[in-house]
XYZ file of C-alpha atoms in Angstrom:
437
model
C -93.069 -38.006 16.072
C -94.766 -41.318 16.484
C -92.648 -44.267 17.491
C -94.266 -46.226 14.657
C -92.789 -49.617 15.284
C -94.594 -52.294 13.265
C -93.546 -55.723 14.356
C -92.116 -54.429 17.629
C -88.548 -53.498 18.448
C -86.937 -56.870 17.796
C -85.565 -58.398 14.594
C -88.124 -59.298 11.931
C -89.533 -62.788 11.564
C -88.336 -64.660 8.456
C -90.316 -63.699 5.343
C -89.840 -63.862 1.567
C -87.379 -61.198 0.340
C -88.560 -58.314 -1.851
C -87.383 -57.407 -5.295
C -87.494 -53.819 -6.539
C -90.665 -54.239 -8.574
C -92.512 -55.771 -5.636
C -91.390 -52.925 -3.384
C -92.598 -50.298 -5.869
C -95.955 -52.029 -6.246
C -96.400 -52.235 -2.491
C -95.581 -48.574 -2.018
C -98.015 -47.454 -4.710
C -100.730 -49.643 -3.238
C -100.380 -49.134 0.503
C -99.525 -45.441 0.838
C -102.492 -43.812 -0.958
C -105.642 -45.836 -0.281
C -108.328 -43.929 -2.105
C -112.028 -43.446 -1.552
C -114.385 -40.725 -0.324
C -112.911 -39.081 2.797
C -114.755 -40.529 5.790
C -112.427 -40.913 8.763
C -110.291 -38.594 10.846
C -107.717 -39.196 13.551
C -105.369 -37.200 15.728
C -102.044 -37.936 17.397
C -101.362 -35.792 20.449
C -97.854 -35.520 21.867
C -97.241 -33.897 25.236
C -94.179 -32.970 27.233
C -94.580 -33.861 30.900
C -93.794 -31.106 33.397
C -93.921 -30.595 37.136
C -97.283 -28.900 37.778
C -95.906 -26.364 40.261
C -92.402 -25.872 38.864
C -92.521 -26.577 35.112
C -88.947 -25.384 34.558
C -87.542 -28.144 36.787
C -86.542 -31.454 35.171
C -88.832 -34.352 36.059
C -86.859 -37.190 37.670
C -86.736 -40.356 35.542
C -88.333 -42.444 38.281
C -91.309 -40.083 38.390
C -91.679 -40.266 34.617
C -91.597 -44.049 34.888
C -94.296 -43.919 37.549
C -96.352 -41.683 35.249
C -95.947 -44.137 32.388
C -97.098 -46.994 34.618
C -100.124 -45.024 35.819
C -101.228 -43.968 32.351
C -100.721 -47.428 30.866
C -103.180 -48.762 33.434
C -105.983 -46.518 32.140
C -108.726 -47.903 29.848
C -108.019 -45.534 26.938
C -109.578 -45.674 23.493
C -106.389 -44.281 21.937
C -103.101 -46.092 21.491
C -100.556 -44.919 24.052
C -96.830 -44.618 23.466
C -93.935 -42.780 25.063
C -91.269 -40.996 23.070
C -87.508 -41.146 23.715
C -87.463 -38.116 26.041
C -90.490 -39.263 28.015
C -93.100 -37.399 25.929
C -96.535 -38.972 26.078
C -98.404 -39.649 22.832
C -102.051 -40.574 22.338
C -102.971 -41.827 18.864
C -106.728 -41.897 18.389
C -108.589 -44.603 16.536
C -109.886 -43.613 13.097
C -113.213 -41.923 13.796
C -116.217 -41.644 11.522
C -116.556 -37.899 12.095
C -114.725 -34.893 13.461
C -116.876 -34.834 16.598
C -116.369 -38.541 17.275
C -112.616 -37.947 17.107
C -112.825 -34.897 19.379
C -114.997 -36.649 21.940
C -112.862 -39.798 22.089
C -109.593 -37.896 22.462
C -111.038 -35.456 24.991
C -112.323 -38.282 27.183
C -108.917 -39.971 27.134
C -107.194 -36.722 28.073
C -109.453 -36.213 31.093
C -108.336 -39.580 32.425
C -104.672 -38.980 31.557
C -104.569 -35.547 33.202
C -106.148 -36.911 36.389
C -103.610 -39.758 36.597
C -100.712 -37.368 36.045
C -102.067 -34.832 38.540
C -101.965 -37.433 41.285
C -98.202 -37.567 40.694
C -97.786 -33.791 40.575
C -97.330 -33.746 36.809
C -99.144 -32.100 33.908
C -99.009 -32.507 30.122
C -97.537 -29.339 28.636
C -98.813 -28.054 25.285
C -95.679 -26.587 23.700
C -93.778 -27.598 20.569
C -90.298 -27.664 22.159
C -89.426 -27.867 25.838
C -88.504 -24.272 26.727
C -86.039 -25.259 29.456
C -84.656 -28.772 29.311
C -81.804 -30.072 27.115
C -82.293 -33.387 25.319
C -82.321 -36.313 27.737
C -83.104 -39.720 26.295
C -84.912 -42.033 28.679
C -85.978 -44.894 26.392
C -83.142 -47.316 25.766
C -84.341 -49.462 22.899
C -82.546 -50.625 19.741
C -84.676 -48.339 17.534
C -83.751 -45.205 19.424
C -80.116 -46.216 19.854
C -79.919 -46.604 16.071
C -81.846 -43.406 15.407
C -79.575 -41.401 17.676
C -76.454 -42.741 15.972
C -77.842 -42.017 12.507
C -79.155 -38.532 13.264
C -76.000 -37.510 15.151
C -74.263 -37.465 11.777
C -76.272 -34.310 11.025
C -75.609 -32.507 14.281
C -77.507 -31.915 17.546
C -80.971 -31.356 16.026
C -81.715 -35.085 15.993
C -81.438 -35.536 19.749
C -83.435 -32.356 20.336
C -86.174 -33.592 18.011
C -86.307 -37.026 19.641
C -86.349 -35.867 23.248
C -87.763 -32.334 23.533
C -90.470 -31.862 20.872
C -94.223 -32.419 20.782
C -96.898 -31.949 18.124
C -100.498 -32.278 17.041
C -100.673 -34.615 14.047
C -103.884 -34.698 12.044
C -104.665 -37.865 10.091
C -107.097 -37.720 7.156
C -108.084 -40.118 4.399
C -105.940 -39.857 1.276
C -108.919 -38.869 -0.875
C -110.731 -40.016 -3.982
C -109.090 -41.546 -7.016
C -110.822 -39.078 -9.331
C -109.626 -35.468 -9.738
C -111.402 -32.664 -7.945
C -111.339 -31.003 -4.532
C -111.405 -34.348 -2.704
C -109.074 -36.147 -5.105
C -105.922 -37.568 -3.526
C -103.569 -35.703 -5.895
C -105.217 -32.381 -5.058
C -105.143 -33.131 -1.319
C -101.454 -34.030 -1.553
C -100.663 -30.703 -3.196
C -102.896 -28.795 -0.787
C -101.184 -30.375 2.204
C -97.785 -29.027 1.157
C -99.072 -25.470 0.646
C -101.631 -25.202 3.432
C -99.125 -27.013 5.645
C -96.956 -23.893 5.746
C -99.976 -21.853 6.817
C -100.635 -24.350 9.619
C -97.003 -24.017 10.753
C -97.382 -20.232 10.956
C -100.818 -20.211 12.595
C -100.011 -22.775 15.283
C -96.325 -21.995 15.898
C -95.746 -22.521 19.618
C -92.059 -23.119 20.320
C -90.023 -19.878 20.500
C -87.720 -20.994 23.360
C -85.155 -23.728 23.788
C -82.955 -24.544 26.773
C -84.010 -21.408 28.597
C -83.295 -18.946 25.803
C -85.336 -17.378 22.999
C -84.635 -18.591 19.488
C -85.066 -16.742 16.165
C -88.019 -19.012 15.418
C -91.660 -18.990 16.350
C -91.663 -22.714 15.598
C -88.289 -23.929 16.791
C -89.710 -27.410 16.434
C -90.087 -26.920 12.682
C -86.557 -25.531 12.457
C -85.226 -28.679 14.144
C -86.954 -30.886 11.583
C -85.498 -28.769 8.770
C -81.992 -29.244 10.229
C -82.147 -33.035 10.088
C -81.062 -35.376 7.306
C -82.791 -33.830 4.290
C -83.435 -37.147 2.569
C -85.385 -38.318 5.619
C -87.381 -35.163 6.438
C -88.117 -33.516 3.090
C -91.217 -33.980 1.001
C -90.631 -35.814 -2.297
C -89.249 -33.411 -4.862
C -90.029 -33.142 -8.558
C -93.080 -33.259 -10.816
C -93.984 -36.960 -10.539
C -97.548 -37.977 -9.552
C -97.916 -38.626 -5.810
C -97.730 -42.427 -5.921
C -94.680 -42.455 -8.182
C -93.001 -39.632 -6.267
C -93.489 -41.306 -2.909
C -92.376 -44.743 -4.119
C -89.182 -43.290 -5.554
C -88.604 -41.222 -2.416
C -88.921 -44.228 -0.113
C -86.654 -46.442 -2.189
C -84.007 -43.740 -2.679
C -83.813 -42.667 0.972
C -80.955 -44.190 2.982
C -81.891 -46.897 5.435
C -81.714 -45.636 9.021
C -81.028 -49.076 10.463
C -81.070 -52.786 9.745
C -82.859 -54.678 12.495
C -81.197 -57.731 13.942
C -79.368 -58.551 17.119
C -78.772 -55.441 19.205
C -77.128 -53.095 18.535
C -78.746 -52.731 15.143
C -76.566 -51.886 12.181
C -76.644 -48.229 11.107
C -75.324 -48.167 7.530
C -74.313 -44.901 5.940
C -75.687 -44.026 2.514
C -77.361 -47.397 1.860
C -80.689 -46.642 0.192
C -83.506 -49.159 0.358
C -83.104 -49.636 -3.402
C -79.412 -50.397 -2.888
C -80.253 -52.774 -0.074
C -82.587 -54.742 -2.336
C -79.928 -54.855 -5.044
C -77.020 -55.929 -2.835
C -78.859 -58.192 -0.405
C -76.380 -57.166 2.277
C -76.181 -57.465 5.235
C -79.287 -59.599 4.554
C -82.072 -59.432 2.017
C -84.931 -57.081 2.999
C -88.549 -58.235 3.171
C -91.965 -56.594 3.492
C -91.530 -55.914 7.213
C -88.278 -54.076 6.483
C -90.044 -51.857 3.954
C -92.829 -51.116 6.429
C -90.260 -50.304 9.092
C -88.232 -48.113 6.740
C -91.317 -45.956 6.103
C -91.609 -45.304 9.848
C -88.102 -43.795 9.805
C -89.071 -41.168 7.208
C -90.348 -37.904 8.673
C -91.601 -35.593 5.904
C -94.157 -32.931 6.832
C -96.876 -35.003 5.151
C -96.479 -38.778 5.310
C -98.789 -41.070 3.328
C -99.633 -44.151 5.370
C -102.700 -45.188 3.391
C -104.090 -41.997 4.883
C -102.342 -38.603 5.038
C -100.487 -37.844 8.245
C -99.982 -34.077 8.633
C -97.002 -33.666 10.936
C -96.239 -29.921 10.935
C -98.336 -28.542 13.807
C -96.738 -27.668 17.160
C -98.392 -28.938 20.332
C -100.907 -26.349 21.502
C -101.500 -24.630 24.864
C -104.473 -25.322 27.100
C -106.418 -28.460 27.873
C -108.317 -28.259 24.585
C -106.006 -26.197 22.367
C -105.420 -29.238 20.145
C -109.056 -29.158 19.023
C -108.591 -26.009 16.913
C -105.931 -27.369 14.507
C -107.819 -30.654 14.269
C -111.103 -28.909 13.432
C -109.634 -26.347 11.025
C -107.556 -28.898 9.123
C -110.406 -31.407 8.850
C -112.833 -28.735 7.623
C -110.462 -27.450 4.961
C -109.695 -30.908 3.602
C -112.955 -32.822 3.978
C -115.622 -30.245 3.141
C -115.674 -30.083 -0.700
C -116.607 -26.389 -0.894
C -113.963 -25.331 1.608
C -111.337 -27.593 0.006
C -111.892 -26.075 -3.445
C -111.824 -22.486 -2.222
C -108.837 -22.843 0.102
C -106.875 -24.555 -2.658
C -107.386 -21.526 -4.881
C -106.415 -19.265 -1.980
C -103.124 -21.018 -1.175
C -102.096 -21.971 -4.707
C -100.187 -18.657 -5.183
C -97.991 -19.682 -2.232
C -96.293 -22.136 -4.590
C -94.460 -19.208 -6.164
C -93.037 -18.229 -2.787
C -92.104 -21.831 -2.032
C -90.166 -22.169 -5.267
C -88.631 -25.400 -6.466
C -87.214 -26.611 -3.151
C -89.129 -29.239 -1.225
C -90.882 -28.548 2.072
C -89.814 -27.791 4.743
C -86.558 -26.363 3.333
C -88.070 -23.781 1.032
C -88.665 -20.045 1.576
C -92.381 -20.471 2.296
C -91.928 -22.978 5.100
C -88.921 -21.114 6.487
C -90.936 -17.893 6.691
C -93.788 -19.760 8.384
C -91.518 -21.199 11.078
C -89.586 -17.980 11.622
C -92.089 -15.177 11.102
C -95.425 -16.828 11.836
C -98.327 -14.551 10.951
C -96.198 -11.420 10.822
C -95.612 -12.548 7.230
C -98.364 -10.727 5.258
C -98.850 -13.497 2.692
C -99.257 -16.181 5.331
C -101.517 -13.986 7.435
C -103.848 -13.387 4.502
C -103.966 -17.115 3.722
C -104.636 -17.883 7.376
C -107.500 -15.398 7.566
C -109.142 -16.936 4.483
C -108.557 -20.436 5.838
C -110.259 -19.722 9.152
C -113.220 -18.027 7.468
C -113.700 -21.077 5.247
C -113.292 -23.479 8.160
C -115.903 -21.629 10.191
C -118.339 -21.857 7.282
C -117.628 -25.556 6.791
C -117.677 -26.779 10.386
C -121.495 -26.748 10.730
C -121.707 -28.865 7.574
C -119.366 -31.383 9.229
C -121.541 -31.508 12.340
C -119.120 -29.615 14.591
C -120.528 -28.623 17.950
C -121.046 -25.036 19.047
C -118.135 -25.423 21.475
C -115.767 -26.471 18.688
C -116.907 -23.647 16.419
C -116.530 -21.158 19.266
C -113.007 -22.421 19.938
C -112.043 -21.892 16.285
C -113.646 -18.441 16.211
C -111.944 -17.500 19.464
C -108.550 -18.599 18.159
C -109.097 -16.529 15.021
C -109.950 -13.419 17.020
C -107.137 -13.866 19.524
C -104.392 -14.766 17.060
C -105.089 -14.769 13.327
C -106.960 -11.463 13.201
C -104.115 -9.828 15.122
C -101.268 -11.401 13.143
C -100.156 -13.428 16.160
C -99.648 -17.077 17.014
C -99.318 -18.936 20.341
C -95.541 -18.461 20.204
C -96.035 -14.713 20.581
C -97.981 -15.253 23.808
C -95.334 -17.669 25.058
C -92.622 -15.088 24.402
C -94.568 -12.531 26.399
C -95.169 -15.000 29.218
C -91.585 -16.192 29.576
C -89.847 -12.852 29.007
C -92.160 -10.399 30.805
C -94.543 -12.546 32.848
C -97.530 -11.189 30.887
C -99.999 -13.812 29.681
C -102.380 -12.597 26.957
C -104.442 -15.784 27.156
C -107.465 -15.010 29.340
C -108.226 -18.668 29.990
C -104.711 -19.652 31.048
C -103.422 -19.116 34.590
C -100.355 -16.917 34.788
C -97.126 -18.828 34.538
C -98.486 -22.082 33.142
C -97.690 -23.868 29.896
C -100.424 -26.498 30.095
C-alpha cells in the first residue's frame, strides 16, 4: 500500500467545490490517460527485520534511526514509510523496463548498505511471519484509516502494519481497441492478476503460525471493506465503471482539524449532494481515490497491486519483468489475453479479489491446475517478449530461473517459506539458510 497523500496530511487549502458532473468528468479524464504504452514504474515495499534475529521485533527507536538514515540518501525513487514501519520506494516513470530495473536496483544497493550499518535488512515477504500489527506512524490519515477499517475487523490493522508488496505501474494503454488498448489491458489485469497472485504468493505465515493461505496478504485485502478493496463490478466500460465506483464508495475520512472525521456510509456522491460537513473540492476527490485499494487502481496509469513482496535482493525484478512483457509487448499481450480469457468463467460474476478465481490463487497458488497452466503459458510468452523489450541477459535468466524453480514444479515462494520456517529446509540455492531477505 502506498501512503498516497496528495496535498500532505493536513486539511486542504480552500478551492472551488465540485458538483457531481464535474467529479464524473474529472474521474473519466484523469484515471485512464491513453496513448501508446511507453513508461513503466515499480513500487517496492519492504518489512524491516533484524539481520541476525529476524523473528525479534525491531525497537521503534531503531526504526526511526533507519528512517533518518535512508531519508538522507540521494535516491532517484520517492521514499515513504508505512504505518508499521515498512519502507517503500516508488520509482520514477522510466522509459523502458531496463531503465526502471537499473534505477530501482541502484537505490536498493544504497538502502541496504544504510540499513546494514544499523543491523537491519529489508525482508522480502508479503506478511510479517512473526510480528503482530504495531502502528508506529501517528498521523491523522492513519488514525482515521485505523478507525474506519476497524469496523470490518482486525484485517485492517494487519494490512496497514504487517504487509509488503511489489506494485507494477504501467501506462493505461491506447484509446483504440486491440492488444494495447486500455479496455483490453483493464480486462487483462483482472484475469492475469489472479495468475500473478498465485505465481508470486509469498506470505503463508502470520504471527508465528501457518495460515491456510499461500498469500495471506491477499486474504487480508479480501477481508477488508468490500466497497474499498473490490474492483468495480458490472458491465460498464472502464471509465464509466471506475467513475461510478469512486463516487459510490464511502468516504474514509474528511480532512480538517485533527482528529479527522470518519463518517460511516457517506459516499462521495452523497457528500457532494449534502455539502456536509463541508463541500468537497478537487483535492478531496484526489484524496478519496488514494483511500481506495482495488487490486488494479487506475491513476492515469494502471497500478497493479496484487503481488506479494519477493525474497532475495533482486526477487522483485521477476514480477516487474514478466508483467511488463505481458502487457507492453503487443504479441505477448494478444496471446496471453487469449490464454487467460477462459479464467473469467472460473471467476464468475463476483468482483476481484472476492471471487473463486482470486480465492484459489491466494489459497492454492500453483497447485491449482488451471492457474498453473496459465502461469506456464505466461512465462513462456514473457521469455519470448523480453528480448524485444531490450531486457538484459541477467533479467531473462532471472525469469527463466524462477520458471524452472517454481512454475514448472507447481510451486511458489510461499512453498519454500513454509519449508524454511517449519523444517529449516531452504530450497532456494541462492538464499542463505534461515534468511527472509
